[in-house]
């Protein structure tokens, strides 16, 4: 028997807002509605909430309050980091380094800079989707100004050795006697991995509130003091002139509270999700033939499971799961409407046909063993059924 209600296994796409977070946000929609840039008492109440939220986020990231920039999303944070630092340093160099498996928010930002005359190196990854420090070290030249490597992959969950990559960047920075900005997209890392920016050694780091039980429409860009940066949004000069626009006080309050909760629960959430993750992986690999685990076996997010399944279309699997009351995905939620195979899986060397059979299951703190057992029963039945159906050939 299926558990009651929808079984939600798409936490990498978004998470439900924690009721405690919603409760903290509600007053700032109604009685505490002021504009934080206003000097009157109503505005200053909002300013106090903004300052308090910035302090909470800085506490989790172990940085100065003034190094926190509130944005509208993780995508905006990624774009602002890459565009802002690359354009600020253009007179000293025009070379950017990133990887082939980044989120499209990073890849498309880099591609837009290529259109403006920048050169971008897209580093390949190993079979597990990992980038190694020596690759970054070797790719840096005397024209490199920006390096962007994601902390944890949003599709396959592989965790990159960010602190070691930072050491490689700093070594080359010293050798060439120049400024090289190191950015990491940490959108999937919050709630599971260490976000201490001093230990990570990054200059910039991106977060999105809705990935750790906070609200949608609000993000964070950590920008280390002294990092060259030109703003993308101009106007009122908010966020110390780094991101103009009236701050989303309810969203910022919610994000900051959610991040504190995620940090406090990080160890317990990781243990809980990892147990469900490993049960899922072990069962599928043992009981469903032709399934390939994508991503690193151990250096992966505790809540991430990603398979490529031979002989089926990922879309058909998702529809079958949805009919059974299970919400899952085939990859990034930002490109779920695309019929193209995942660029991440192609970068691992998979064929287009196999990549089209991908299934991503991302767990959350509310998922239960009963739900996972029902998922596995459903997959045991569903995959053989789909393999018996006639398939349409798809051009690569």
PDB file of N, CA and C in Angstrom, residues 113-204:
ATOM      1  N   UNK A 113      29.588  36.051 -21.828  1.00  0.00           N
ATOM      2  CA  UNK A 113      30.853  36.777 -21.791  1.00  0.00           C
ATOM      3  C   UNK A 113      31.739  36.421 -22.985  1.00  0.00           C
ATOM      4  N   UNK A 114      31.629  35.186 -23.468  1.00  0.00           N
ATOM      5  CA  UNK A 114      32.326  34.837 -24.707  1.00  0.00           C
ATOM      6  C   UNK A 114      31.862  35.725 -25.850  1.00  0.00           C
ATOM      7  N   UNK A 115      30.575  36.019 -25.892  1.00  0.00           N
ATOM      8  CA  UNK A 115      30.031  36.903 -26.935  1.00  0.00           C
ATOM      9  C   UNK A 115      30.602  38.313 -26.822  1.00  0.00           C
ATOM     10  N   UNK A 116      31.109  38.649 -25.627  1.00  0.00           N
ATOM     11  CA  UNK A 116      31.694  39.972 -25.409  1.00  0.00           C
ATOM     12  C   UNK A 116      33.216  39.956 -25.550  1.00  0.00           C
ATOM     13  N   UNK A 117      33.772  38.853 -26.039  1.00  0.00           N
ATOM     14  CA  UNK A 117      35.199  38.789 -26.313  1.00  0.00           C
ATOM     15  C   UNK A 117      36.037  38.077 -25.287  1.00  0.00           C
ATOM     16  N   UNK A 118      35.424  37.557 -24.220  1.00  0.00           N
ATOM     17  CA  UNK A 118      36.193  36.799 -23.237  1.00  0.00           C
ATOM     18  C   UNK A 118      36.480  35.398 -23.769  1.00  0.00           C
ATOM     19  N   UNK A 119      37.541  34.805 -23.272  1.00  0.00           N
ATOM     20  CA  UNK A 119      37.848  33.411 -23.562  1.00  0.00           C
ATOM     21  C   UNK A 119      37.472  32.574 -22.350  1.00  0.00           C
ATOM     22  N   UNK A 120      36.763  31.480 -22.588  1.00  0.00           N
ATOM     23  CA  UNK A 120      36.334  30.607 -21.486  1.00  0.00           C
ATOM     24  C   UNK A 120      36.875  29.200 -21.712  1.00  0.00           C
ATOM     25  N   UNK A 121      37.503  28.645 -20.690  1.00  0.00           N
ATOM     26  CA  UNK A 121      37.935  27.255 -20.696  1.00  0.00           C
ATOM     27  C   UNK A 121      36.938  26.433 -19.896  1.00  0.00           C
ATOM     28  N   UNK A 122      36.358  25.420 -20.531  1.00  0.00           N
ATOM     29  CA  UNK A 122      35.398  24.532 -19.872  1.00  0.00           C
ATOM     30  C   UNK A 122      36.118  23.227 -19.536  1.00  0.00           C
ATOM     31  N   UNK A 123      36.483  23.062 -18.287  1.00  0.00           N
ATOM     32  CA  UNK A 123      37.259  21.893 -17.883  1.00  0.00           C
ATOM     33  C   UNK A 123      36.416  20.619 -17.937  1.00  0.00           C
ATOM     34  N   UNK A 124      36.962  19.542 -18.467  1.00  0.00           N
ATOM     35  CA  UNK A 124      36.250  18.256 -18.438  1.00  0.00           C
ATOM     36  C   UNK A 124      36.260  17.686 -17.026  1.00  0.00           C
ATOM     37  N   UNK A 125      35.401  16.702 -16.806  1.00  0.00           N
ATOM     38  CA  UNK A 125      35.328  16.046 -15.503  1.00  0.00           C
ATOM     39  C   UNK A 125      35.684  14.576 -15.663  1.00  0.00           C
ATOM     40  N   UNK A 126      35.952  13.904 -14.551  1.00  0.00           N
ATOM     41  CA  UNK A 126      36.228  12.475 -14.615  1.00  0.00           C
ATOM     42  C   UNK A 126      34.919  11.691 -14.726  1.00  0.00           C
ATOM     43  N   UNK A 127      35.003  10.379 -14.669  1.00  0.00           N
ATOM     44  CA  UNK A 127      33.814   9.547 -14.859  1.00  0.00           C
ATOM     45  C   UNK A 127      32.761   9.751 -13.781  1.00  0.00           C
ATOM     46  N   UNK A 128      33.155  10.351 -12.673  1.00  0.00           N
ATOM     47  CA  UNK A 128      32.216  10.583 -11.576  1.00  0.00           C
ATOM     48  C   UNK A 128      31.710  12.022 -11.539  1.00  0.00           C
ATOM     49  N   UNK A 129      32.146  12.829 -12.508  1.00  0.00           N
ATOM     50  CA  UNK A 129      31.703  14.220 -12.549  1.00  0.00           C
ATOM     51  C   UNK A 129      32.504  15.154 -11.686  1.00  0.00           C
ATOM     52  N   UNK A 130      33.716  14.746 -11.298  1.00  0.00           N
ATOM     53  CA  UNK A 130      34.540  15.553 -10.399  1.00  0.00           C
ATOM     54  C   UNK A 130      35.624  16.296 -11.160  1.00  0.00           C
ATOM     55  N   UNK A 131      35.926  17.505 -10.694  1.00  0.00           N
ATOM     56  CA  UNK A 131      37.036  18.306 -11.206  1.00  0.00           C
ATOM     57  C   UNK A 131      38.164  18.248 -10.183  1.00  0.00           C
ATOM     58  N   UNK A 132      39.391  18.112 -10.643  1.00  0.00           N
ATOM     59  CA  UNK A 132      40.521  17.952  -9.738  1.00  0.00           C
ATOM     60  C   UNK A 132      41.373  19.222  -9.695  1.00  0.00           C
ATOM     61  N   UNK A 133      41.963  19.517  -8.543  1.00  0.00           N
ATOM     62  CA  UNK A 133      42.732  20.763  -8.387  1.00  0.00           C
ATOM     63  C   UNK A 133      43.828  20.939  -9.426  1.00  0.00           C
ATOM     64  N   UNK A 134      44.505  19.839  -9.809  1.00  0.00           N
ATOM     65  CA  UNK A 134      45.594  19.972 -10.776  1.00  0.00           C
ATOM     66  C   UNK A 134      45.083  20.413 -12.149  1.00  0.00           C
ATOM     67  N   UNK A 135      43.832  20.048 -12.475  1.00  0.00           N
ATOM     68  CA  UNK A 135      43.245  20.516 -13.736  1.00  0.00           C
ATOM     69  C   UNK A 135      43.104  22.031 -13.732  1.00  0.00           C
ATOM     70  N   UNK A 136      42.589  22.537 -12.618  1.00  0.00           N
ATOM     71  CA  UNK A 136      42.407  23.982 -12.486  1.00  0.00           C
ATOM     72  C   UNK A 136      43.762  24.681 -12.515  1.00  0.00           C
ATOM     73  N   UNK A 137      44.713  24.142 -11.767  1.00  0.00           N
ATOM     74  CA  UNK A 137      46.055  24.717 -11.713  1.00  0.00           C
ATOM     75  C   UNK A 137      46.646  24.834 -13.114  1.00  0.00           C
ATOM     76  N   UNK A 138      46.557  23.756 -13.891  1.00  0.00           N
ATOM     77  CA  UNK A 138      47.160  23.743 -15.230  1.00  0.00           C
ATOM     78  C   UNK A 138      46.446  24.674 -16.201  1.00  0.00           C
ATOM     79  N   UNK A 139      45.166  24.919 -15.969  1.00  0.00           N
ATOM     80  CA  UNK A 139      44.388  25.743 -16.909  1.00  0.00           C
ATOM     81  C   UNK A 139      44.590  27.232 -16.691  1.00  0.00           C
ATOM     82  N   UNK A 140      45.053  27.645 -15.514  1.00  0.00           N
ATOM     83  CA  UNK A 140      45.207  29.067 -15.206  1.00  0.00           C
ATOM     84  C   UNK A 140      46.402  29.636 -15.960  1.00  0.00           C
ATOM     85  N   UNK A 141      46.179  30.765 -16.606  1.00  0.00           N
ATOM     86  CA  UNK A 141      47.230  31.452 -17.349  1.00  0.00           C
ATOM     87  C   UNK A 141      47.431  32.856 -16.778  1.00  0.00           C
ATOM     88  N   UNK A 142      48.338  33.598 -17.405  1.00  0.00           N
ATOM     89  CA  UNK A 142      48.574  34.965 -16.940  1.00  0.00           C
ATOM     90  C   UNK A 142      47.469  35.922 -17.376  1.00  0.00           C
ATOM     91  N   UNK A 143      46.417  35.391 -18.019  1.00  0.00           N
ATOM     92  CA  UNK A 143      45.264  36.206 -18.400  1.00  0.00           C
ATOM     93  C   UNK A 143      43.999  35.809 -17.632  1.00  0.00           C
ATOM     94  N   UNK A 144      44.094  34.801 -16.760  1.00  0.00           N
ATOM     95  CA  UNK A 144      42.925  34.311 -16.035  1.00  0.00           C
ATOM     96  C   UNK A 144      42.520  35.284 -14.939  1.00  0.00           C
ATOM     97  N   UNK A 145      41.241  35.583 -14.888  1.00  0.00           N
ATOM     98  CA  UNK A 145      40.733  36.489 -13.851  1.00  0.00           C
ATOM     99  C   UNK A 145      39.647  35.854 -12.988  1.00  0.00           C
ATOM    100  N   UNK A 146      38.930  34.860 -13.527  1.00  0.00           N
ATOM    101  CA  UNK A 146      37.813  34.255 -12.790  1.00  0.00           C
ATOM    102  C   UNK A 146      37.859  32.740 -12.942  1.00  0.00           C
ATOM    103  N   UNK A 147      37.680  32.038 -11.825  1.00  0.00           N
ATOM    104  CA  UNK A 147      37.502  30.588 -11.822  1.00  0.00           C
ATOM    105  C   UNK A 147      36.200  30.293 -11.094  1.00  0.00           C
ATOM    106  N   UNK A 148      35.314  29.505 -11.727  1.00  0.00           N
ATOM    107  CA  UNK A 148      34.039  29.143 -11.098  1.00  0.00           C
ATOM    108  C   UNK A 148      33.855  27.633 -11.165  1.00  0.00           C
ATOM    109  N   UNK A 149      33.839  26.993  -9.999  1.00  0.00           N
ATOM    110  CA  UNK A 149      33.669  25.538  -9.901  1.00  0.00           C
ATOM    111  C   UNK A 149      32.589  25.261  -8.866  1.00  0.00           C
ATOM    112  N   UNK A 150      31.570  24.496  -9.240  1.00  0.00           N
ATOM    113  CA  UNK A 150      30.465  24.245  -8.323  1.00  0.00           C
ATOM    114  C   UNK A 150      30.904  23.362  -7.165  1.00  0.00           C
ATOM    115  N   UNK A 151      30.269  23.596  -6.016  1.00  0.00           N
ATOM    116  CA  UNK A 151      30.583  22.846  -4.798  1.00  0.00           C
ATOM    117  C   UNK A 151      30.038  21.427  -4.898  1.00  0.00           C
ATOM    118  N   UNK A 152      28.757  21.304  -5.229  1.00  0.00           N
ATOM    119  CA  UNK A 152      28.122  19.997  -5.374  1.00  0.00           C
ATOM    120  C   UNK A 152      27.186  20.055  -6.575  1.00  0.00           C
ATOM    121  N   UNK A 153      27.241  19.024  -7.409  1.00  0.00           N
ATOM    122  CA  UNK A 153      26.470  19.047  -8.647  1.00  0.00           C
ATOM    123  C   UNK A 153      24.986  18.853  -8.386  1.00  0.00           C
ATOM    124  N   UNK A 154      24.181  19.669  -9.030  1.00  0.00           N
ATOM    125  CA  UNK A 154      22.737  19.639  -8.810  1.00  0.00           C
ATOM    126  C   UNK A 154      22.052  18.422  -9.408  1.00  0.00           C
ATOM    127  N   UNK A 155      22.696  17.753 -10.378  1.00  0.00           N
ATOM    128  CA  UNK A 155      22.078  16.589 -10.997  1.00  0.00           C
ATOM    129  C   UNK A 155      22.582  15.278 -10.406  1.00  0.00           C
ATOM    130  N   UNK A 156      23.887  15.116 -10.315  1.00  0.00           N
ATOM    131  CA  UNK A 156      24.442  13.820  -9.890  1.00  0.00           C
ATOM    132  C   UNK A 156      25.002  13.842  -8.472  1.00  0.00           C
ATOM    133  N   UNK A 157      25.030  14.992  -7.833  1.00  0.00           N
ATOM    134  CA  UNK A 157      25.394  15.065  -6.425  1.00  0.00           C
ATOM    135  C   UNK A 157      26.863  15.001  -6.092  1.00  0.00           C
ATOM    136  N   UNK A 158      27.731  14.908  -7.094  1.00  0.00           N
ATOM    137  CA  UNK A 158      29.173  14.817  -6.831  1.00  0.00           C
ATOM    138  C   UNK A 158      29.688  16.084  -6.154  1.00  0.00           C
ATOM    139  N   UNK A 159      30.506  15.888  -5.125  1.00  0.00           N
ATOM    140  CA  UNK A 159      31.071  17.009  -4.361  1.00  0.00           C
ATOM    141  C   UNK A 159      32.497  17.268  -4.831  1.00  0.00           C
ATOM    142  N   UNK A 160      32.790  18.489  -5.185  1.00  0.00           N
ATOM    143  CA  UNK A 160      34.136  18.857  -5.614  1.00  0.00           C
ATOM    144  C   UNK A 160      34.993  19.294  -4.422  1.00  0.00           C
ATOM    145  N   UNK A 161      36.307  19.072  -4.489  1.00  0.00           N
ATOM    146  CA  UNK A 161      37.220  19.455  -3.395  1.00  0.00           C
ATOM    147  C   UNK A 161      37.536  20.954  -3.444  1.00  0.00           C
ATOM    148  N   UNK A 162      36.573  21.751  -3.032  1.00  0.00           N
ATOM    149  CA  UNK A 162      36.662  23.197  -3.219  1.00  0.00           C
ATOM    150  C   UNK A 162      37.856  23.808  -2.489  1.00  0.00           C
ATOM    151  N   UNK A 163      38.115  23.399  -1.263  1.00  0.00           N
ATOM    152  CA  UNK A 163      39.237  23.999  -0.530  1.00  0.00           C
ATOM    153  C   UNK A 163      40.571  23.683  -1.200  1.00  0.00           C
ATOM    154  N   UNK A 164      40.712  22.493  -1.760  1.00  0.00           N
ATOM    155  CA  UNK A 164      41.951  22.148  -2.474  1.00  0.00           C
ATOM    156  C   UNK A 164      42.054  22.909  -3.786  1.00  0.00           C
ATOM    157  N   UNK A 165      40.949  23.090  -4.456  1.00  0.00           N
ATOM    158  CA  UNK A 165      40.957  23.884  -5.686  1.00  0.00           C
ATOM    159  C   UNK A 165      41.318  25.327  -5.364  1.00  0.00           C
ATOM    160  N   UNK A 166      40.807  25.829  -4.250  1.00  0.00           N
ATOM    161  CA  UNK A 166      41.150  27.188  -3.824  1.00  0.00           C
ATOM    162  C   UNK A 166      42.655  27.330  -3.625  1.00  0.00           C
ATOM    163  N   UNK A 167      43.283  26.327  -3.016  1.00  0.00           N
ATOM    164  CA  UNK A 167      44.734  26.376  -2.818  1.00  0.00           C
ATOM    165  C   UNK A 167      45.473  26.439  -4.149  1.00  0.00           C
ATOM    166  N   UNK A 168      44.970  25.697  -5.142  1.00  0.00           N
ATOM    167  CA  UNK A 168      45.599  25.728  -6.467  1.00  0.00           C
ATOM    168  C   UNK A 168      45.453  27.105  -7.097  1.00  0.00           C
ATOM    169  N   UNK A 169      44.270  27.714  -6.945  1.00  0.00           N
ATOM    170  CA  UNK A 169      44.049  29.056  -7.491  1.00  0.00           C
ATOM    171  C   UNK A 169      44.983  30.057  -6.825  1.00  0.00           C
ATOM    172  N   UNK A 170      45.109  29.979  -5.500  1.00  0.00           N
ATOM    173  CA  UNK A 170      45.960  30.936  -4.777  1.00  0.00           C
ATOM    174  C   UNK A 170      47.431  30.776  -5.157  1.00  0.00           C
ATOM    175  N   UNK A 171      47.850  29.543  -5.381  1.00  0.00           N
ATOM    176  CA  UNK A 171      49.239  29.328  -5.782  1.00  0.00           C
ATOM    177  C   UNK A 171      49.519  29.987  -7.124  1.00  0.00           C
ATOM    178  N   UNK A 172      48.610  29.810  -8.070  1.00  0.00           N
ATOM    179  CA  UNK A 172      48.797  30.426  -9.391  1.00  0.00           C
ATOM    180  C   UNK A 172      48.659  31.946  -9.305  1.00  0.00           C
ATOM    181  N   UNK A 173      47.780  32.402  -8.438  1.00  0.00           N
ATOM    182  CA  UNK A 173      47.606  33.838  -8.236  1.00  0.00           C
ATOM    183  C   UNK A 173      48.916  34.458  -7.771  1.00  0.00           C
ATOM    184  N   UNK A 174      49.586  33.786  -6.857  1.00  0.00           N
ATOM    185  CA  UNK A 174      50.868  34.285  -6.371  1.00  0.00           C
ATOM    186  C   UNK A 174      51.950  34.194  -7.441  1.00  0.00           C
ATOM    187  N   UNK A 175      51.951  33.119  -8.214  1.00  0.00           N
ATOM    188  CA  UNK A 175      52.965  32.954  -9.254  1.00  0.00           C
ATOM    189  C   UNK A 175      52.852  34.048 -10.314  1.00  0.00           C
ATOM    190  N   UNK A 176      51.611  34.370 -10.678  1.00  0.00           N
ATOM    191  CA  UNK A 176      51.398  35.368 -11.732  1.00  0.00           C
ATOM    192  C   UNK A 176      51.268  36.790 -11.171  1.00  0.00           C
ATOM    193  N   UNK A 177      51.248  36.908  -9.830  1.00  0.00           N
ATOM    194  CA  UNK A 177      51.141  38.210  -9.182  1.00  0.00           C
ATOM    195  C   UNK A 177      49.949  38.993  -9.718  1.00  0.00           C
ATOM    196  N   UNK A 178      48.784  38.368  -9.629  1.00  0.00           N
ATOM    197  CA  UNK A 178      47.570  38.977 -10.160  1.00  0.00           C
ATOM    198  C   UNK A 178      46.382  38.541  -9.316  1.00  0.00           C
ATOM    199  N   UNK A 179      45.251  39.203  -9.502  1.00  0.00           N
ATOM    200  CA  UNK A 179      44.020  38.843  -8.806  1.00  0.00           C
ATOM    201  C   UNK A 179      43.236  37.830  -9.632  1.00  0.00           C
ATOM    202  N   UNK A 180      42.900  36.694  -9.028  1.00  0.00           N
ATOM    203  CA  UNK A 180      42.040  35.694  -9.654  1.00  0.00           C
ATOM    204  C   UNK A 180      40.887  35.421  -8.688  1.00  0.00           C
ATOM    205  N   UNK A 181      39.687  35.732  -9.114  1.00  0.00           N
ATOM    206  CA  UNK A 181      38.502  35.549  -8.276  1.00  0.00           C
ATOM    207  C   UNK A 181      38.036  34.102  -8.380  1.00  0.00           C
ATOM    208  N   UNK A 182      37.863  33.465  -7.224  1.00  0.00           N
ATOM    209  CA  UNK A 182      37.386  32.082  -7.190  1.00  0.00           C
ATOM    210  C   UNK A 182      35.957  32.054  -6.647  1.00  0.00           C
ATOM    211  N   UNK A 183      35.033  31.611  -7.492  1.00  0.00           N
ATOM    212  CA  UNK A 183      33.609  31.537  -7.151  1.00  0.00           C
ATOM    213  C   UNK A 183      33.154  30.093  -7.121  1.00  0.00           C
ATOM    214  N   UNK A 184      32.243  29.775  -6.197  1.00  0.00           N
ATOM    215  CA  UNK A 184      31.611  28.462  -6.199  1.00  0.00           C
ATOM    216  C   UNK A 184      30.100  28.598  -6.106  1.00  0.00           C
ATOM    217  N   UNK A 185      29.406  27.839  -6.948  1.00  0.00           N
ATOM    218  CA  UNK A 185      27.957  27.707  -6.869  1.00  0.00           C
ATOM    219  C   UNK A 185      27.675  26.665  -5.786  1.00  0.00           C
ATOM    220  N   UNK A 186      27.207  27.132  -4.630  1.00  0.00           N
ATOM    221  CA  UNK A 186      26.954  26.248  -3.490  1.00  0.00           C
ATOM    222  C   UNK A 186      25.466  26.048  -3.249  1.00  0.00           C
ATOM    223  N   UNK A 187      24.676  26.261  -4.285  1.00  0.00           N
ATOM    224  CA  UNK A 187      23.217  26.225  -4.135  1.00  0.00           C
ATOM    225  C   UNK A 187      22.737  24.888  -3.578  1.00  0.00           C
ATOM    226  N   UNK A 188      23.336  23.776  -4.032  1.00  0.00           N
ATOM    227  CA  UNK A 188      22.898  22.460  -3.554  1.00  0.00           C
ATOM    228  C   UNK A 188      23.576  22.049  -2.253  1.00  0.00           C
ATOM    229  N   UNK A 189      24.580  22.783  -1.829  1.00  0.00           N
ATOM    230  CA  UNK A 189      25.377  22.372  -0.673  1.00  0.00           C
ATOM    231  C   UNK A 189      24.745  22.736   0.658  1.00  0.00           C
ATOM    232  N   UNK A 190      23.961  23.803   0.680  1.00  0.00           N
ATOM    233  CA  UNK A 190      23.407  24.290   1.943  1.00  0.00           C
ATOM    234  C   UNK A 190      22.532  23.226   2.602  1.00  0.00           C
ATOM    235  N   UNK A 191      22.740  23.039   3.880  1.00  0.00           N
ATOM    236  CA  UNK A 191      21.984  22.052   4.629  1.00  0.00           C
ATOM    237  C   UNK A 191      22.668  20.705   4.715  1.00  0.00           C
ATOM    238  N   UNK A 192      23.724  20.503   3.908  1.00  0.00           N
ATOM    239  CA  UNK A 192      24.429  19.217   3.910  1.00  0.00           C
ATOM    240  C   UNK A 192      25.939  19.360   4.037  1.00  0.00           C
ATOM    241  N   UNK A 193      26.518  20.451   3.509  1.00  0.00           N
ATOM    242  CA  UNK A 193      27.967  20.608   3.496  1.00  0.00           C
ATOM    243  C   UNK A 193      28.386  21.859   4.264  1.00  0.00           C
ATOM    244  N   UNK A 194      29.653  21.894   4.625  1.00  0.00           N
ATOM    245  CA  UNK A 194      30.220  23.024   5.347  1.00  0.00           C
ATOM    246  C   UNK A 194      30.221  24.263   4.456  1.00  0.00           C
ATOM    247  N   UNK A 195      29.662  25.362   4.953  1.00  0.00           N
ATOM    248  CA  UNK A 195      29.617  26.606   4.194  1.00  0.00           C
ATOM    249  C   UNK A 195      30.566  27.658   4.754  1.00  0.00           C
ATOM    250  N   UNK A 196      31.510  27.250   5.556  1.00  0.00           N
ATOM    251  CA  UNK A 196      32.473  28.179   6.144  1.00  0.00           C
ATOM    252  C   UNK A 196      33.378  28.707   5.035  1.00  0.00           C
ATOM    253  N   UNK A 197      33.178  29.958   4.651  1.00  0.00           N
ATOM    254  CA  UNK A 197      33.898  30.520   3.506  1.00  0.00           C
ATOM    255  C   UNK A 197      35.390  30.638   3.765  1.00  0.00           C
ATOM    256  N   UNK A 198      35.785  30.756   5.032  1.00  0.00           N
ATOM    257  CA  UNK A 198      37.212  30.838   5.334  1.00  0.00           C
ATOM    258  C   UNK A 198      37.881  29.481   5.074  1.00  0.00           C
ATOM    259  N   UNK A 199      37.222  28.409   5.485  1.00  0.00           N
ATOM    260  CA  UNK A 199      37.788  27.079   5.239  1.00  0.00           C
ATOM    261  C   UNK A 199      37.736  26.722   3.756  1.00  0.00           C
ATOM    262  N   UNK A 200      36.691  27.136   3.078  1.00  0.00           N
ATOM    263  CA  UNK A 200      36.580  26.840   1.647  1.00  0.00           C
ATOM    264  C   UNK A 200      37.585  27.652   0.825  1.00  0.00           C
ATOM    265  N   UNK A 201      37.914  28.840   1.294  1.00  0.00           N
ATOM    266  CA  UNK A 201      38.890  29.668   0.595  1.00  0.00           C
ATOM    267  C   UNK A 201      38.362  30.352  -0.641  1.00  0.00           C
ATOM    268  N   UNK A 202      37.057  30.577  -0.705  1.00  0.00           N
ATOM    269  CA  UNK A 202      36.455  31.185  -1.901  1.00  0.00           C
ATOM    270  C   UNK A 202      36.352  32.690  -1.746  1.00  0.00           C
ATOM    271  N   UNK A 203      36.292  33.367  -2.896  1.00  0.00           N
ATOM    272  CA  UNK A 203      36.039  34.806  -2.912  1.00  0.00           C
ATOM    273  C   UNK A 203      34.558  35.113  -3.037  1.00  0.00           C
ATOM    274  N   UNK A 204      33.833  34.235  -3.719  1.00  0.00           N
ATOM    275  CA  UNK A 204      32.405  34.410  -3.923  1.00  0.00           C
ATOM    276  C   UNK A 204      31.698  33.062  -3.815  1.00  0.00           C
TER     277      UNK A 204
END
